[in-house]
CSV table of C-alpha atoms in Angstrom, one decimal:
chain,number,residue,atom,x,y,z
A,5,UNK,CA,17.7,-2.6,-2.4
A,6,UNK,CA,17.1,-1.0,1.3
A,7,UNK,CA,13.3,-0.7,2.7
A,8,UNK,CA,14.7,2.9,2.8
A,9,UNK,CA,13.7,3.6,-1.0
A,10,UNK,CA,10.3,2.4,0.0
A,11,UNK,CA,10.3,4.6,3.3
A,12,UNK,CA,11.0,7.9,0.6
A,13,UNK,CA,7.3,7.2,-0.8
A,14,UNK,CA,4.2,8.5,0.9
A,15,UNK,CA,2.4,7.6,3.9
A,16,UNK,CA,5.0,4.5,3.7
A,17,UNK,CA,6.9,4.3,7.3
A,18,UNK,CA,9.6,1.8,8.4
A,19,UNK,CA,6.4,-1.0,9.8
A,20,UNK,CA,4.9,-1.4,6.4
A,21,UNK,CA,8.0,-1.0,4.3
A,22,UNK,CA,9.0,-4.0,6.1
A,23,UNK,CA,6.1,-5.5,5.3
A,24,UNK,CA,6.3,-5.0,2.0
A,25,UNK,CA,9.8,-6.2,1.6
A,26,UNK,CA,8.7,-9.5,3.1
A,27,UNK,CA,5.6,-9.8,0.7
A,28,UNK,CA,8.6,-9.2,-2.2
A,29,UNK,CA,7.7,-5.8,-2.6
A,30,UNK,CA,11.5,-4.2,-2.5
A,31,UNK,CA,11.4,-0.7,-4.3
A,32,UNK,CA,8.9,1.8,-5.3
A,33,UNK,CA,9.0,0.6,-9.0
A,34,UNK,CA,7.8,-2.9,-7.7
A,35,UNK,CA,4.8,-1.5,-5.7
A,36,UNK,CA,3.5,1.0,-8.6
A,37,UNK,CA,3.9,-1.9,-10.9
A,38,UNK,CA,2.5,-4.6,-8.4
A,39,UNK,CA,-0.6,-1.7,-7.6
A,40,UNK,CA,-2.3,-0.8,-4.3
A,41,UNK,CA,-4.5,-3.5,-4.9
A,42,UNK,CA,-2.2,-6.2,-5.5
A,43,UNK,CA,0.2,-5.2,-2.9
A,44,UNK,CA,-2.4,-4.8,0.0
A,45,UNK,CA,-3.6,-9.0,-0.8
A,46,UNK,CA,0.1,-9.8,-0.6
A,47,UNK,CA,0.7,-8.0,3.0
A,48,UNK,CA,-3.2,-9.2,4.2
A,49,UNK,CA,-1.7,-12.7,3.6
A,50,UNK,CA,0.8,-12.1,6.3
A,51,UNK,CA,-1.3,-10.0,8.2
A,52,UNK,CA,-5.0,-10.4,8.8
A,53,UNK,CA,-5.4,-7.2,10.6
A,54,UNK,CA,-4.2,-5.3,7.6
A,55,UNK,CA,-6.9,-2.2,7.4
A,56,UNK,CA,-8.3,-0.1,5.1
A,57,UNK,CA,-6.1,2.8,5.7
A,58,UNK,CA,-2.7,0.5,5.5
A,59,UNK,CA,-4.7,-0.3,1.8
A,60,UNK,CA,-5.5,4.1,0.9
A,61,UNK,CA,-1.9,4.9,1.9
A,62,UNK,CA,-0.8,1.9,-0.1
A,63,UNK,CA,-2.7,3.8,-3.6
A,64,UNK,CA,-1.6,6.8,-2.4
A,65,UNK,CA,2.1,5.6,-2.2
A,66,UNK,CA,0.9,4.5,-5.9
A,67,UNK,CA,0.3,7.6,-6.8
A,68,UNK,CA,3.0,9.9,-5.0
A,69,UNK,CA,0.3,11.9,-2.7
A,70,UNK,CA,-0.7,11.6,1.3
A,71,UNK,CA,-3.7,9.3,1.4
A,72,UNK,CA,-5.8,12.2,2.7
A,73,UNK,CA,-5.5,13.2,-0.8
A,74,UNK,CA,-7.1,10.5,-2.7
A,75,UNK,CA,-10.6,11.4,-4.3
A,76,UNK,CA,-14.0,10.5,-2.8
A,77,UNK,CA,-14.5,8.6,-6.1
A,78,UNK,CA,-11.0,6.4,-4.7
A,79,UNK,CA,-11.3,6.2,-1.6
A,80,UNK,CA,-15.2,4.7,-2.2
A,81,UNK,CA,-14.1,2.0,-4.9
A,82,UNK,CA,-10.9,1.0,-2.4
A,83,UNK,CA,-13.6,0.7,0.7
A,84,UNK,CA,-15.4,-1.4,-1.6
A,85,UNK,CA,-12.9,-3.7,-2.9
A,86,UNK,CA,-11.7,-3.6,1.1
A,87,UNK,CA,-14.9,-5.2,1.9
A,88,UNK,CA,-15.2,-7.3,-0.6
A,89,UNK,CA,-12.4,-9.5,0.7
């Protein structure tokens, strides 16, 4: 499987779906199943300067919308699982 599946989802270029590949994260089923979350810890491993809009495009990828679409309620409980870390 091609990072080019992953590149179809939202706010996902060519950077982070290499990334993600790399983490073990190869298609779009992996990531939903793995969860923004999960798949942001995995990529932070390999890259300290992962930030908190690599992690709201990650749930929004999730979720098949732009980040800019998330809901306050979302985007407040990633910011504080962003800091908690």
């Amino acid at each position: 499987m091609s990072q080019s599946d992953l590149e179809k989802l939202p706010n996902i270029g060519k950077v982070v779906a290499e990334k993600l590949v790399d983490a073990g994260i190869n298609t779009p089923e992996e990531l939903r199943k793995t969860g923004a979350k999960n798949a942001f810890l995995k990529l932070r491993l390999r890259d300290p300067t992962a930030c908190l809009s690599m992690l709201y495009g990650l749930e929004g990828a999730v979720e098949g919308i732009r980040w800019h679409s998330l809901s306050d309620e979302k985007k407040k409980q990633l910011k504080e699982f962003y800091q908690s870390l």
